Coordinates of C-alpha atoms in Angstrom, one line a residue:
Chain A
A477 CA 0.0 0.0 0.0
Q478 CA 1.1 3.5 -0.7
T479 CA 2.0 5.8 2.2
V480 CA 2.6 9.5 2.3
T481 CA 4.7 11.1 5.0
Q482 CA 4.8 14.8 5.9
S483 CA 7.5 15.1 8.6
Q484 CA 6.8 18.7 9.6
P485 CA 3.6 19.0 11.6
E486 CA 4.0 22.8 11.8
M487 CA 6.1 25.4 10.1
S488 CA 6.2 29.2 10.1
V489 CA 7.5 31.8 7.6
Q490 CA 7.9 35.5 7.6
E491 CA 5.7 37.4 5.2
A492 CA 7.4 37.8 1.8
E493 CA 9.9 35.0 2.6
T494 CA 10.2 31.6 1.0
V495 CA 9.3 28.3 2.7
T496 CA 9.6 24.7 1.7
L497 CA 7.2 21.9 2.9
S498 CA 8.5 18.4 2.7
C499 CA 6.7 15.2 1.5
T500 CA 7.9 11.7 0.9
Y501 CA 6.0 8.8 -0.3
D502 CA 6.4 5.1 -0.7
T503 CA 5.1 3.2 -3.8
S504 CA 6.2 0.4 -6.0
E505 CA 4.4 1.9 -9.0
S506 CA 6.2 3.8 -11.7
D507 CA 3.4 5.9 -13.0
Y508 CA 1.4 8.1 -10.6
Y509 CA 0.2 11.6 -9.7
L510 CA 1.2 13.8 -6.8
F511 CA -0.7 16.7 -5.4
W512 CA -0.5 19.5 -2.9
Y513 CA -3.8 20.6 -1.3
K514 CA -4.4 23.6 0.8
Q515 CA -7.0 23.7 3.6
P516 CA -7.6 27.2 5.1
P517 CA -9.6 27.7 8.2
S518 CA -12.7 27.6 6.1
R519 CA -12.1 23.9 5.8
Q520 CA -12.4 23.9 2.0
M521 CA -9.8 21.7 0.2
I522 CA -8.1 23.6 -2.6
L523 CA -5.8 22.1 -5.1
V524 CA -2.5 24.0 -5.2
I525 CA -0.4 22.0 -7.7
R526 CA -0.2 18.7 -9.4
Q527 CA 2.8 16.7 -10.7
E528 CA 2.7 13.7 -13.1
A529 CA 5.4 11.2 -12.3
Y530 CA 6.4 10.7 -15.9
K531 CA 7.2 14.4 -16.3
Q532 CA 10.7 15.3 -15.3
Q533 CA 10.0 19.0 -15.3
N534 CA 8.9 20.3 -11.9
A535 CA 5.4 21.8 -11.9
T536 CA 4.9 25.5 -11.2
E537 CA 1.9 27.6 -10.4
N538 CA 2.6 31.3 -9.8
R539 CA 4.3 31.5 -6.4
F540 CA 4.1 27.7 -5.8
S541 CA 6.6 25.2 -7.2
V542 CA 7.6 21.7 -6.4
N543 CA 10.9 19.8 -6.3
F544 CA 10.0 16.3 -7.5
Q545 CA 12.7 13.8 -6.9
K546 CA 11.3 10.5 -8.3
A547 CA 14.3 8.3 -7.3
A548 CA 14.2 9.6 -3.8
K549 CA 10.4 9.5 -3.7
S550 CA 10.3 13.1 -2.5
F551 CA 7.9 15.8 -3.4
S552 CA 8.4 19.2 -1.7
L553 CA 6.4 22.4 -2.1
K554 CA 8.1 25.7 -2.2
I555 CA 6.1 28.9 -1.6
S556 CA 7.8 32.1 -2.6
D557 CA 6.9 35.6 -1.5
S558 CA 4.7 34.2 1.3
Q559 CA 1.5 36.0 1.9
L560 CA -0.9 36.1 4.9
G561 CA -3.4 34.2 2.9
D562 CA -1.0 31.3 2.5
A563 CA -1.6 30.4 6.2
A564 CA -3.3 27.0 6.1
M565 CA -2.9 23.3 6.5
Y566 CA -1.1 21.8 3.5
F567 CA -1.6 18.2 2.5
C568 CA 0.5 16.1 0.2
A569 CA -1.4 13.4 -1.7
Y570 CA -0.6 10.5 -4.0
R571 CA -2.7 8.8 -6.6
H572 CA -1.7 5.8 -8.7
S573 CA -2.2 6.3 -12.5
G574 CA -4.4 4.0 -14.5
A575 CA -8.0 3.0 -14.9
G576 CA -9.7 2.2 -11.7
S577 CA -7.0 3.8 -9.6
Y578 CA -9.1 6.3 -7.9
Q579 CA -8.0 6.6 -4.3
L580 CA -6.1 9.7 -3.1
T581 CA -3.7 8.8 -0.2
F582 CA -3.0 11.8 2.0
G583 CA -0.2 12.7 4.3
K584 CA -1.1 14.0 7.8
G585 CA -0.6 17.6 6.8
T586 CA 1.7 20.5 7.7
K587 CA 0.2 23.6 9.4
L588 CA 1.8 26.7 7.9
S589 CA 1.7 30.0 9.8
V590 CA 2.7 33.3 8.2
I591 CA 4.2 35.9 10.4
P592 CA 3.5 39.5 9.4
Chain B
N1009 CA -22.1 25.8 -11.5
A1010 CA -22.5 25.1 -7.7
G1011 CA -19.7 22.5 -7.8
V1012 CA -19.9 20.0 -5.0
T1013 CA -22.5 20.7 -2.3
Q1014 CA -22.9 19.0 1.0
T1015 CA -25.7 19.1 3.6
P1016 CA -25.8 19.6 6.5
K1017 CA -22.7 21.6 7.4
F1018 CA -22.9 20.6 11.1
Q1019 CA -24.7 17.7 12.8
V1020 CA -24.9 16.3 16.3
L1021 CA -26.1 12.7 16.8
K1022 CA -26.6 10.5 19.7
T1023 CA -25.0 7.1 19.8
G1024 CA -27.1 4.6 17.9
Q1025 CA -28.9 7.1 15.7
S1026 CA -28.8 6.9 12.0
M1027 CA -28.5 9.7 9.4
T1028 CA -27.6 10.5 5.8
L1029 CA -25.1 13.0 4.7
Q1030 CA -26.0 14.4 1.4
C1031 CA -23.6 15.2 -1.5
A1032 CA -24.4 16.5 -4.9
Q1033 CA -22.4 17.7 -7.9
D1034 CA -23.5 19.5 -11.0
M1035 CA -20.4 19.0 -13.1
N1036 CA -21.5 15.7 -14.7
H1037 CA -18.5 13.9 -13.0
E1038 CA -18.6 10.1 -13.1
Y1039 CA -16.3 9.7 -10.1
M1040 CA -17.5 10.6 -6.6
S1041 CA -16.1 9.7 -3.2
W1042 CA -16.4 10.2 0.6
Y1043 CA -13.5 11.0 2.9
R1044 CA -13.3 11.5 6.6
Q1045 CA -10.8 13.8 8.3
D1046 CA -9.8 13.3 11.9
P1047 CA -7.5 15.6 14.0
G1048 CA -3.8 15.1 13.1
M1049 CA -4.7 12.9 10.2
G1050 CA -5.0 13.4 6.5
L1051 CA -8.2 12.5 4.7
R1052 CA -9.1 8.8 4.5
L1053 CA -11.3 7.3 1.8
I1054 CA -14.6 5.7 3.0
H1055 CA -16.4 4.7 -0.2
Y1056 CA -16.3 5.7 -3.8
S1057 CA -18.3 5.4 -6.9
V1058 CA -17.2 5.2 -10.5
G1059 CA -20.6 5.8 -12.0
A1060 CA -24.3 5.5 -11.3
G1061 CA -25.1 2.0 -9.8
I1062 CA -21.4 1.3 -9.0
T1063 CA -19.8 1.7 -5.6
D1064 CA -16.9 0.2 -3.8
Q1065 CA -15.2 0.4 -0.4
G1066 CA -12.2 2.5 0.5
E1067 CA -9.8 2.4 3.4
V1068 CA -12.3 2.9 6.3
P1069 CA -15.8 1.6 5.1
N1070 CA -17.1 0.0 8.3
G1071 CA -20.3 1.6 9.7
Y1072 CA -21.1 3.5 6.5
N1073 CA -23.3 2.7 3.5
V1074 CA -23.5 4.3 0.1
S1075 CA -25.5 4.1 -3.0
R1076 CA -25.4 5.9 -6.4
S1077 CA -28.7 6.1 -8.2
T1078 CA -27.9 9.1 -10.2
T1079 CA -24.8 10.7 -11.6
E1080 CA -25.4 13.8 -9.5
D1081 CA -26.0 12.4 -6.0
F1082 CA -23.9 10.3 -3.7
P1083 CA -25.3 10.1 -0.2
L1084 CA -23.4 8.6 2.8
R1085 CA -25.4 6.7 5.4
L1086 CA -24.4 6.2 9.0
L1087 CA -26.3 3.1 10.1
S1088 CA -25.8 3.3 13.8
A1089 CA -23.7 6.2 14.9
A1090 CA -20.8 5.7 17.2
P1091 CA -18.5 8.2 18.9
S1092 CA -15.6 6.9 16.7
Q1093 CA -17.5 8.4 13.8
T1094 CA -17.1 11.9 15.1
S1095 CA -15.2 13.6 12.3
V1096 CA -15.3 16.0 9.4
Y1097 CA -16.7 14.4 6.2
F1098 CA -15.8 15.5 2.7
C1099 CA -17.4 14.5 -0.5
A1100 CA -15.4 14.8 -3.7
S1101 CA -15.9 14.4 -7.4
S1102 CA -13.7 14.2 -10.5
Y1103 CA -14.1 13.8 -14.2
S1104 CA -12.2 10.6 -14.4
D1105 CA -9.7 8.4 -12.7
L1106 CA -6.7 9.5 -14.7
G1107 CA -5.2 12.0 -12.3
Y1108 CA -7.8 14.7 -12.9
E1109 CA -8.4 17.1 -10.0
Q1110 CA -10.8 16.0 -7.4
Y1111 CA -13.2 18.8 -6.4
F1112 CA -14.2 18.8 -2.8
G1113 CA -17.3 19.9 -1.0
P1114 CA -17.2 22.2 2.0
G1115 CA -17.4 19.4 4.5
T1116 CA -19.8 18.2 7.2
R1117 CA -18.7 18.3 10.8
L1118 CA -20.4 15.4 12.6
T1119 CA -20.3 15.0 16.4
V1120 CA -21.6 11.7 18.0
T1121 CA -22.3 11.9 21.7

């Protein structure tokens, strides 16, 4: 079974600075998807960024980027120019590719605080 | 589009009571699922459906029942509520199973006393 580990239960960053959230995963599959979801206090789950395992290029979405190291099974999220609105729980998630592979496996989350 | 909607937002039950959490989506998504989120945990899959009339169990299915009679609706039934089912429940839907984004509802906070 796949597992997703987020080793940092809490992190903080100064406004306008850069922070990196860590995620490692365990799988025997070669083709899969990785996601970062943001959950603000409103509780809504919001997709931040997605990475296909077959793509070597790291995904980027505005201030959010990932460092995907397939051999090391590592998938970290970098937030640049941190803003107060970035304060939230962040969840890393894994999903095997292929028909019928539907389940998202989540890590336990990292609570990010942004200091003004 | 309203996206994924869930009702109610909050619910308190007594042990042994039954209830149904409602979930609906208006995006014509084939795939729908239910997750629960407990403190210090990520989301865990309860049940999922790959289309009307087709459902299957996820990681933590015990004590829950689902059915999918239409593409739009995917209700979750608690048959006999237990304190261990106190949690936040999320419904999600997606276009397909090929890595497409899952769209989540706003969640239902359930407390069982």
